[in-house]
Amino acid sequence: MRLANTSVAVSDERAHTAQSLSGDAYATFIHDLYVEFLIMDSHHSYSQVKGVSTGTTILAVKFNGGVIIGSDSRASMGESYVSSKTINKLIQVHDRIFCCIAGSLADAQAVTKMAKFQLSFHSIQMESPPLVKAAASIMRELCYNNKEELQAGFITAGWDRKKGPQIYVVSLGGMLLSQPYTIGGSGSTYIYGYVDAKFKPDMSLEEATQFSTNALALAMGRDNVSGGVVHLVVITEAEVKHVVVPGNKLPKFHDE
Amino acid sequence: MSEELFPEPEWLSEEVKTGTTIIAVTFDGGVVLGSDSRVSAGESVVNRVMNKLSPLHDKIYCALSGSAADAQTIAEIVNYQLDVHIGHSEDDPLVCSAATLVKNISYKYKEELSAHLIVAGWDRKKGGQVYATLNGLLSRQPFAIGGSGSFYINGFVDAEYRKNMTKRESQEFVVNALTLAMGRDGSSGGVAYVVTIDKDGAEEKCVLGNELPKFFDE
């Protein structure tokens, strides 16, 4: 298919679908395709500060009894167009295990789909819920073995019965690391100082929620490709809770 | 033969940059400036104890970042121009004048220079002031951060800055911010230099590495 002098490879089914659409439906189809293409392309970083990452801010933090994993909600095309204001970047790979991605969105979707499948197969074989480390290891295997082609890093966070709340980071080349808190994405450079200063081990749920919301709000305030609302997922033994903090409820800082 | 065994070290041909963290903040009655002390050429640290806070006048200092040579030269030229500007007058120069002189050079030679100076000081007319002169813009702000390390502390300073802090709180704020930036930025490090300027003059202080505050680290 050709869009505005750009060739895009699409699957046969999609190309076939396109041919049967007309008018508004066709325009929507093209728009969606364009959005996907440009999000995939945006991993050629526009951020001059850190390496290659999509416009995003993601974080995960361990607290007393669980983990919180959070992200902003902006999908941008290049530097100046926000293609989605409320996209959810937190992906559930199992009941108590979530994942978020820093890097190319296409790679992220491909890897998480595969990981979800492998994880469900694994948990059926084991006849018990999978360990968070197992989920992270699956990501790591995929990242390491395909390190030439992939451009994505992952944060995997969740709760399991063996070790309770855990956070694992799989970086670009396939290194697996366990950490009490971690941040990623282009907006994360601006909040390294803040999270280093403010993190305390064994926080309560309220403190951890405040910590995450503040950190994400600060990053969104300075990074032009992060923004929108704050998506938080709180994972504990008992439940998984999805909290959305809309823009007007975000904490305000001194110059606002 | 010896040239192949020991090729010339890269840092000899790399530009010397003060990959750096600098910060200046106003408090009620003056300003506090702070900087780290690392000067790097490519991957090597060529000076680990450089003081990047340079006096332009008794109660006006500037903080240097970017290319070391460019920044030092600008500071020297402005130092001279400020003296000329004062002439035989007995009054102390305004911080705004010093900042404008820096801005004029930064703007005129925008393409050739790559240095960013933060000018801060105290004068009788407006008290403590901080001016950022990035790329030839002149902007008066309650506080300013600059240098490669400043990206990492944007969130921290946004969250922690409050208007009308006391002198002691401002100094702590500056030292905390520098420590956090030095902890994450490979081009910032060494010791922290802090200069406090109020109506009585300027006080320089050096906070050594082991005296810096500690944050959570596994």
JSON list of N, CA and C in Angstrom, two decimals, chain A residues 9-66:
[
{"chain": "A", "resi": 9, "resn": "ALA", "atom": "N", "xyz": [4.29, -2.00, 4.49]},
{"chain": "A", "resi": 9, "resn": "ALA", "atom": "CA", "xyz": [3.98, -3.41, 4.27]},
{"chain": "A", "resi": 9, "resn": "ALA", "atom": "C", "xyz": [2.84, -3.81, 5.18]},
{"chain": "A", "resi": 10, "resn": "VAL", "atom": "N", "xyz": [1.76, -4.31, 4.61]},
{"chain": "A", "resi": 10, "resn": "VAL", "atom": "CA", "xyz": [0.67, -4.77, 5.46]},
{"chain": "A", "resi": 10, "resn": "VAL", "atom": "C", "xyz": [0.36, -6.21, 5.08]},
{"chain": "A", "resi": 11, "resn": "SER", "atom": "N", "xyz": [-0.33, -6.87, 6.00]},
{"chain": "A", "resi": 11, "resn": "SER", "atom": "CA", "xyz": [-0.67, -8.27, 5.72]},
{"chain": "A", "resi": 11, "resn": "SER", "atom": "C", "xyz": [-1.70, -8.33, 4.60]},
{"chain": "A", "resi": 12, "resn": "ASP", "atom": "N", "xyz": [-1.79, -9.50, 3.99]},
{"chain": "A", "resi": 12, "resn": "ASP", "atom": "CA", "xyz": [-2.72, -9.66, 2.85]},
{"chain": "A", "resi": 12, "resn": "ASP", "atom": "C", "xyz": [-4.15, -9.38, 3.27]},
{"chain": "A", "resi": 13, "resn": "GLU", "atom": "N", "xyz": [-4.51, -9.85, 4.49]},
{"chain": "A", "resi": 13, "resn": "GLU", "atom": "CA", "xyz": [-5.91, -9.66, 4.91]},
{"chain": "A", "resi": 13, "resn": "GLU", "atom": "C", "xyz": [-6.24, -8.19, 5.00]},
{"chain": "A", "resi": 14, "resn": "ARG", "atom": "N", "xyz": [-5.27, -7.46, 5.55]},
{"chain": "A", "resi": 14, "resn": "ARG", "atom": "CA", "xyz": [-5.55, -6.03, 5.73]},
{"chain": "A", "resi": 14, "resn": "ARG", "atom": "C", "xyz": [-5.69, -5.33, 4.40]},
{"chain": "A", "resi": 15, "resn": "ALA", "atom": "N", "xyz": [-4.80, -5.68, 3.49]},
{"chain": "A", "resi": 15, "resn": "ALA", "atom": "CA", "xyz": [-4.87, -5.03, 2.17]},
{"chain": "A", "resi": 15, "resn": "ALA", "atom": "C", "xyz": [-6.19, -5.37, 1.52]},
{"chain": "A", "resi": 16, "resn": "HIS", "atom": "N", "xyz": [-6.61, -6.62, 1.73]},
{"chain": "A", "resi": 16, "resn": "HIS", "atom": "CA", "xyz": [-7.88, -7.05, 1.15]},
{"chain": "A", "resi": 16, "resn": "HIS", "atom": "C", "xyz": [-9.04, -6.28, 1.76]},
{"chain": "A", "resi": 17, "resn": "THR", "atom": "N", "xyz": [-8.98, -6.13, 3.10]},
{"chain": "A", "resi": 17, "resn": "THR", "atom": "CA", "xyz": [-10.04, -5.38, 3.79]},
{"chain": "A", "resi": 17, "resn": "THR", "atom": "C", "xyz": [-10.12, -3.97, 3.24]},
{"chain": "A", "resi": 18, "resn": "ALA", "atom": "N", "xyz": [-8.95, -3.38, 3.04]},
{"chain": "A", "resi": 18, "resn": "ALA", "atom": "CA", "xyz": [-8.91, -1.99, 2.58]},
{"chain": "A", "resi": 18, "resn": "ALA", "atom": "C", "xyz": [-9.67, -1.82, 1.28]},
{"chain": "A", "resi": 19, "resn": "GLN", "atom": "N", "xyz": [-9.54, -2.81, 0.45]},
{"chain": "A", "resi": 19, "resn": "GLN", "atom": "CA", "xyz": [-10.18, -2.67, -0.86]},
{"chain": "A", "resi": 19, "resn": "GLN", "atom": "C", "xyz": [-11.69, -2.66, -0.76]},
{"chain": "A", "resi": 20, "resn": "SER", "atom": "N", "xyz": [-12.22, -3.24, 0.30]},
{"chain": "A", "resi": 20, "resn": "SER", "atom": "CA", "xyz": [-13.69, -3.30, 0.37]},
{"chain": "A", "resi": 20, "resn": "SER", "atom": "C", "xyz": [-14.27, -2.12, 1.12]},
{"chain": "A", "resi": 21, "resn": "LEU", "atom": "N", "xyz": [-13.43, -1.22, 1.62]},
{"chain": "A", "resi": 21, "resn": "LEU", "atom": "CA", "xyz": [-13.95, -0.07, 2.35]},
{"chain": "A", "resi": 21, "resn": "LEU", "atom": "C", "xyz": [-14.14, 1.11, 1.43]},
{"chain": "A", "resi": 22, "resn": "SER", "atom": "N", "xyz": [-14.94, 2.07, 1.90]},
{"chain": "A", "resi": 22, "resn": "SER", "atom": "CA", "xyz": [-15.07, 3.28, 1.10]},
{"chain": "A", "resi": 22, "resn": "SER", "atom": "C", "xyz": [-15.42, 4.44, 2.00]},
{"chain": "A", "resi": 23, "resn": "GLY", "atom": "N", "xyz": [-15.15, 5.63, 1.52]},
{"chain": "A", "resi": 23, "resn": "GLY", "atom": "CA", "xyz": [-15.57, 6.86, 2.22]},
{"chain": "A", "resi": 23, "resn": "GLY", "atom": "C", "xyz": [-14.95, 6.97, 3.59]},
{"chain": "A", "resi": 24, "resn": "ASP", "atom": "N", "xyz": [-15.80, 7.21, 4.62]},
{"chain": "A", "resi": 24, "resn": "ASP", "atom": "CA", "xyz": [-15.32, 7.43, 5.98]},
{"chain": "A", "resi": 24, "resn": "ASP", "atom": "C", "xyz": [-14.58, 6.22, 6.53]},
{"chain": "A", "resi": 25, "resn": "ALA", "atom": "N", "xyz": [-15.13, 5.04, 6.21]},
{"chain": "A", "resi": 25, "resn": "ALA", "atom": "CA", "xyz": [-14.51, 3.82, 6.75]},
{"chain": "A", "resi": 25, "resn": "ALA", "atom": "C", "xyz": [-13.09, 3.70, 6.22]},
{"chain": "A", "resi": 26, "resn": "TYR", "atom": "N", "xyz": [-12.94, 4.02, 4.96]},
{"chain": "A", "resi": 26, "resn": "TYR", "atom": "CA", "xyz": [-11.62, 3.93, 4.35]},
{"chain": "A", "resi": 26, "resn": "TYR", "atom": "C", "xyz": [-10.67, 4.95, 4.97]},
{"chain": "A", "resi": 27, "resn": "ALA", "atom": "N", "xyz": [-11.20, 6.15, 5.17]},
{"chain": "A", "resi": 27, "resn": "ALA", "atom": "CA", "xyz": [-10.37, 7.21, 5.77]},
{"chain": "A", "resi": 27, "resn": "ALA", "atom": "C", "xyz": [-9.92, 6.80, 7.16]},
{"chain": "A", "resi": 28, "resn": "THR", "atom": "N", "xyz": [-10.82, 6.20, 7.93]},
{"chain": "A", "resi": 28, "resn": "THR", "atom": "CA", "xyz": [-10.47, 5.74, 9.27]},
{"chain": "A", "resi": 28, "resn": "THR", "atom": "C", "xyz": [-9.42, 4.66, 9.21]},
{"chain": "A", "resi": 29, "resn": "PHE", "atom": "N", "xyz": [-9.61, 3.75, 8.25]},
{"chain": "A", "resi": 29, "resn": "PHE", "atom": "CA", "xyz": [-8.66, 2.65, 8.10]},
{"chain": "A", "resi": 29, "resn": "PHE", "atom": "C", "xyz": [-7.27, 3.18, 7.80]},
{"chain": "A", "resi": 30, "resn": "ILE", "atom": "N", "xyz": [-7.22, 4.13, 6.88]},
{"chain": "A", "resi": 30, "resn": "ILE", "atom": "CA", "xyz": [-5.92, 4.70, 6.51]},
{"chain": "A", "resi": 30, "resn": "ILE", "atom": "C", "xyz": [-5.31, 5.43, 7.69]},
{"chain": "A", "resi": 31, "resn": "HIS", "atom": "N", "xyz": [-6.15, 6.17, 8.40]},
{"chain": "A", "resi": 31, "resn": "HIS", "atom": "CA", "xyz": [-5.65, 6.91, 9.56]},
{"chain": "A", "resi": 31, "resn": "HIS", "atom": "C", "xyz": [-5.03, 5.96, 10.59]},
{"chain": "A", "resi": 32, "resn": "ASP", "atom": "N", "xyz": [-5.75, 4.86, 10.88]},
{"chain": "A", "resi": 32, "resn": "ASP", "atom": "CA", "xyz": [-5.25, 3.89, 11.87]},
{"chain": "A", "resi": 32, "resn": "ASP", "atom": "C", "xyz": [-3.93, 3.29, 11.42]},
{"chain": "A", "resi": 33, "resn": "LEU", "atom": "N", "xyz": [-3.87, 3.00, 10.15]},
{"chain": "A", "resi": 33, "resn": "LEU", "atom": "CA", "xyz": [-2.65, 2.39, 9.61]},
{"chain": "A", "resi": 33, "resn": "LEU", "atom": "C", "xyz": [-1.49, 3.37, 9.73]},
{"chain": "A", "resi": 34, "resn": "TYR", "atom": "N", "xyz": [-1.79, 4.61, 9.39]},
{"chain": "A", "resi": 34, "resn": "TYR", "atom": "CA", "xyz": [-0.77, 5.66, 9.45]},
{"chain": "A", "resi": 34, "resn": "TYR", "atom": "C", "xyz": [-0.25, 5.82, 10.87]},
{"chain": "A", "resi": 35, "resn": "VAL", "atom": "N", "xyz": [-1.22, 5.82, 11.81]},
{"chain": "A", "resi": 35, "resn": "VAL", "atom": "CA", "xyz": [-0.84, 5.97, 13.21]},
{"chain": "A", "resi": 35, "resn": "VAL", "atom": "C", "xyz": [0.09, 4.85, 13.63]},
{"chain": "A", "resi": 36, "resn": "GLU", "atom": "N", "xyz": [-0.31, 3.63, 13.29]},
{"chain": "A", "resi": 36, "resn": "GLU", "atom": "CA", "xyz": [0.52, 2.47, 13.64]},
{"chain": "A", "resi": 36, "resn": "GLU", "atom": "C", "xyz": [1.91, 2.59, 13.05]},
{"chain": "A", "resi": 37, "resn": "PHE", "atom": "N", "xyz": [1.95, 2.96, 11.78]},
{"chain": "A", "resi": 37, "resn": "PHE", "atom": "CA", "xyz": [3.22, 3.06, 11.09]},
{"chain": "A", "resi": 37, "resn": "PHE", "atom": "C", "xyz": [4.11, 4.08, 11.76]},
{"chain": "A", "resi": 38, "resn": "LEU", "atom": "N", "xyz": [3.53, 5.24, 12.09]},
{"chain": "A", "resi": 38, "resn": "LEU", "atom": "CA", "xyz": [4.36, 6.30, 12.64]},
{"chain": "A", "resi": 38, "resn": "LEU", "atom": "C", "xyz": [4.75, 6.04, 14.07]},
{"chain": "A", "resi": 39, "resn": "ILE", "atom": "N", "xyz": [3.92, 5.33, 14.81]},
{"chain": "A", "resi": 39, "resn": "ILE", "atom": "CA", "xyz": [4.34, 4.98, 16.16]},
{"chain": "A", "resi": 39, "resn": "ILE", "atom": "C", "xyz": [5.50, 4.02, 16.05]},
{"chain": "A", "resi": 40, "resn": "MET", "atom": "N", "xyz": [5.41, 3.09, 15.11]},
{"chain": "A", "resi": 40, "resn": "MET", "atom": "CA", "xyz": [6.50, 2.14, 14.95]},
{"chain": "A", "resi": 40, "resn": "MET", "atom": "C", "xyz": [7.77, 2.88, 14.55]},
{"chain": "A", "resi": 41, "resn": "ASP", "atom": "N", "xyz": [7.58, 3.92, 13.74]},
{"chain": "A", "resi": 41, "resn": "ASP", "atom": "CA", "xyz": [8.74, 4.64, 13.25]},
{"chain": "A", "resi": 41, "resn": "ASP", "atom": "C", "xyz": [9.35, 5.54, 14.31]},
{"chain": "A", "resi": 42, "resn": "SER", "atom": "N", "xyz": [8.55, 5.90, 15.31]},
{"chain": "A", "resi": 42, "resn": "SER", "atom": "CA", "xyz": [9.03, 6.90, 16.24]},
{"chain": "A", "resi": 42, "resn": "SER", "atom": "C", "xyz": [10.10, 6.37, 17.17]},
{"chain": "A", "resi": 43, "resn": "HIS", "atom": "N", "xyz": [10.48, 5.08, 17.01]},
{"chain": "A", "resi": 43, "resn": "HIS", "atom": "CA", "xyz": [11.56, 4.65, 17.88]},
{"chain": "A", "resi": 43, "resn": "HIS", "atom": "C", "xyz": [12.88, 5.22, 17.40]},
{"chain": "A", "resi": 44, "resn": "HIS", "atom": "N", "xyz": [12.91, 5.81, 16.20]},
{"chain": "A", "resi": 44, "resn": "HIS", "atom": "CA", "xyz": [14.08, 6.60, 15.85]},
{"chain": "A", "resi": 44, "resn": "HIS", "atom": "C", "xyz": [13.97, 7.85, 16.70]},
{"chain": "A", "resi": 45, "resn": "SER", "atom": "N", "xyz": [14.83, 7.90, 17.67]},
{"chain": "A", "resi": 45, "resn": "SER", "atom": "CA", "xyz": [14.53, 8.79, 18.79]},
{"chain": "A", "resi": 45, "resn": "SER", "atom": "C", "xyz": [14.58, 10.26, 18.44]},
{"chain": "A", "resi": 46, "resn": "TYR", "atom": "N", "xyz": [13.61, 10.99, 18.95]},
{"chain": "A", "resi": 46, "resn": "TYR", "atom": "CA", "xyz": [13.66, 12.44, 18.84]},
{"chain": "A", "resi": 46, "resn": "TYR", "atom": "C", "xyz": [14.19, 13.02, 20.13]},
{"chain": "A", "resi": 47, "resn": "SER", "atom": "N", "xyz": [14.45, 12.15, 21.07]},
{"chain": "A", "resi": 47, "resn": "SER", "atom": "CA", "xyz": [14.98, 12.64, 22.33]},
{"chain": "A", "resi": 47, "resn": "SER", "atom": "C", "xyz": [16.49, 12.78, 22.20]},
{"chain": "A", "resi": 48, "resn": "GLN", "atom": "N", "xyz": [17.00, 13.96, 22.49]},
{"chain": "A", "resi": 48, "resn": "GLN", "atom": "CA", "xyz": [18.44, 14.14, 22.34]},
{"chain": "A", "resi": 48, "resn": "GLN", "atom": "C", "xyz": [19.19, 13.67, 23.56]},
{"chain": "A", "resi": 49, "resn": "VAL", "atom": "N", "xyz": [18.47, 13.33, 24.59]},
{"chain": "A", "resi": 49, "resn": "VAL", "atom": "CA", "xyz": [19.14, 13.07, 25.85]},
{"chain": "A", "resi": 49, "resn": "VAL", "atom": "C", "xyz": [19.57, 11.63, 26.00]},
{"chain": "A", "resi": 50, "resn": "LYS", "atom": "N", "xyz": [18.63, 10.72, 25.91]},
{"chain": "A", "resi": 50, "resn": "LYS", "atom": "CA", "xyz": [18.98, 9.34, 26.15]},
{"chain": "A", "resi": 50, "resn": "LYS", "atom": "C", "xyz": [18.86, 8.54, 24.87]},
{"chain": "A", "resi": 51, "resn": "GLY", "atom": "N", "xyz": [19.13, 7.26, 24.95]},
{"chain": "A", "resi": 51, "resn": "GLY", "atom": "CA", "xyz": [19.15, 6.39, 23.78]},
{"chain": "A", "resi": 51, "resn": "GLY", "atom": "C", "xyz": [17.87, 6.34, 22.99]},
{"chain": "A", "resi": 52, "resn": "VAL", "atom": "N", "xyz": [17.51, 5.13, 22.60]},
{"chain": "A", "resi": 52, "resn": "VAL", "atom": "CA", "xyz": [16.35, 5.01, 21.72]},
{"chain": "A", "resi": 52, "resn": "VAL", "atom": "C", "xyz": [15.13, 4.65, 22.54]},
{"chain": "A", "resi": 53, "resn": "SER", "atom": "N", "xyz": [14.08, 5.46, 22.49]},
{"chain": "A", "resi": 53, "resn": "SER", "atom": "CA", "xyz": [12.88, 5.09, 23.25]},
{"chain": "A", "resi": 53, "resn": "SER", "atom": "C", "xyz": [11.69, 5.79, 22.65]},
{"chain": "A", "resi": 54, "resn": "THR", "atom": "N", "xyz": [10.51, 5.20, 22.83]},
{"chain": "A", "resi": 54, "resn": "THR", "atom": "CA", "xyz": [9.31, 5.90, 22.37]},
{"chain": "A", "resi": 54, "resn": "THR", "atom": "C", "xyz": [9.03, 7.03, 23.34]},
{"chain": "A", "resi": 55, "resn": "GLY", "atom": "N", "xyz": [8.28, 7.99, 22.86]},
{"chain": "A", "resi": 55, "resn": "GLY", "atom": "CA", "xyz": [7.87, 9.06, 23.74]},
{"chain": "A", "resi": 55, "resn": "GLY", "atom": "C", "xyz": [7.00, 8.45, 24.81]},
{"chain": "A", "resi": 56, "resn": "THR", "atom": "N", "xyz": [7.51, 8.31, 25.98]},
{"chain": "A", "resi": 56, "resn": "THR", "atom": "CA", "xyz": [6.74, 7.68, 27.04]},
{"chain": "A", "resi": 56, "resn": "THR", "atom": "C", "xyz": [7.45, 7.85, 28.37]},
{"chain": "A", "resi": 57, "resn": "THR", "atom": "N", "xyz": [6.69, 7.67, 29.45]},
{"chain": "A", "resi": 57, "resn": "THR", "atom": "CA", "xyz": [7.32, 7.55, 30.76]},
{"chain": "A", "resi": 57, "resn": "THR", "atom": "C", "xyz": [6.66, 6.37, 31.43]},
{"chain": "A", "resi": 58, "resn": "ILE", "atom": "N", "xyz": [7.47, 5.43, 31.90]},
{"chain": "A", "resi": 58, "resn": "ILE", "atom": "CA", "xyz": [6.91, 4.27, 32.60]},
{"chain": "A", "resi": 58, "resn": "ILE", "atom": "C", "xyz": [7.67, 4.08, 33.90]},
{"chain": "A", "resi": 59, "resn": "LEU", "atom": "N", "xyz": [6.96, 3.56, 34.89]},
{"chain": "A", "resi": 59, "resn": "LEU", "atom": "CA", "xyz": [7.69, 3.25, 36.12]},
{"chain": "A", "resi": 59, "resn": "LEU", "atom": "C", "xyz": [7.04, 2.08, 36.84]},
{"chain": "A", "resi": 60, "resn": "ALA", "atom": "N", "xyz": [7.81, 1.49, 37.74]},
{"chain": "A", "resi": 60, "resn": "ALA", "atom": "CA", "xyz": [7.26, 0.45, 38.59]},
{"chain": "A", "resi": 60, "resn": "ALA", "atom": "C", "xyz": [7.91, 0.60, 39.96]},
{"chain": "A", "resi": 61, "resn": "VAL", "atom": "N", "xyz": [7.11, 0.42, 41.01]},
{"chain": "A", "resi": 61, "resn": "VAL", "atom": "CA", "xyz": [7.68, 0.56, 42.35]},
{"chain": "A", "resi": 61, "resn": "VAL", "atom": "C", "xyz": [7.07, -0.48, 43.28]},
{"chain": "A", "resi": 62, "resn": "LYS", "atom": "N", "xyz": [7.93, -1.03, 44.14]},
{"chain": "A", "resi": 62, "resn": "LYS", "atom": "CA", "xyz": [7.50, -2.04, 45.09]},
{"chain": "A", "resi": 62, "resn": "LYS", "atom": "C", "xyz": [7.08, -1.36, 46.37]},
{"chain": "A", "resi": 63, "resn": "PHE", "atom": "N", "xyz": [5.96, -1.81, 46.95]},
{"chain": "A", "resi": 63, "resn": "PHE", "atom": "CA", "xyz": [5.59, -1.28, 48.25]},
{"chain": "A", "resi": 63, "resn": "PHE", "atom": "C", "xyz": [5.25, -2.44, 49.16]},
{"chain": "A", "resi": 64, "resn": "ASN", "atom": "N", "xyz": [4.84, -2.12, 50.37]},
{"chain": "A", "resi": 64, "resn": "ASN", "atom": "CA", "xyz": [4.58, -3.14, 51.36]},
{"chain": "A", "resi": 64, "resn": "ASN", "atom": "C", "xyz": [3.34, -3.96, 50.98]},
{"chain": "A", "resi": 65, "resn": "GLY", "atom": "N", "xyz": [3.57, -5.11, 50.34]},
{"chain": "A", "resi": 65, "resn": "GLY", "atom": "CA", "xyz": [2.43, -5.96, 49.99]},
{"chain": "A", "resi": 65, "resn": "GLY", "atom": "C", "xyz": [2.11, -6.03, 48.52]},
{"chain": "A", "resi": 66, "resn": "GLY", "atom": "N", "xyz": [2.79, -5.25, 47.69]},
{"chain": "A", "resi": 66, "resn": "GLY", "atom": "CA", "xyz": [2.47, -5.32, 46.27]},
{"chain": "A", "resi": 66, "resn": "GLY", "atom": "C", "xyz": [3.40, -4.47, 45.43]}
]
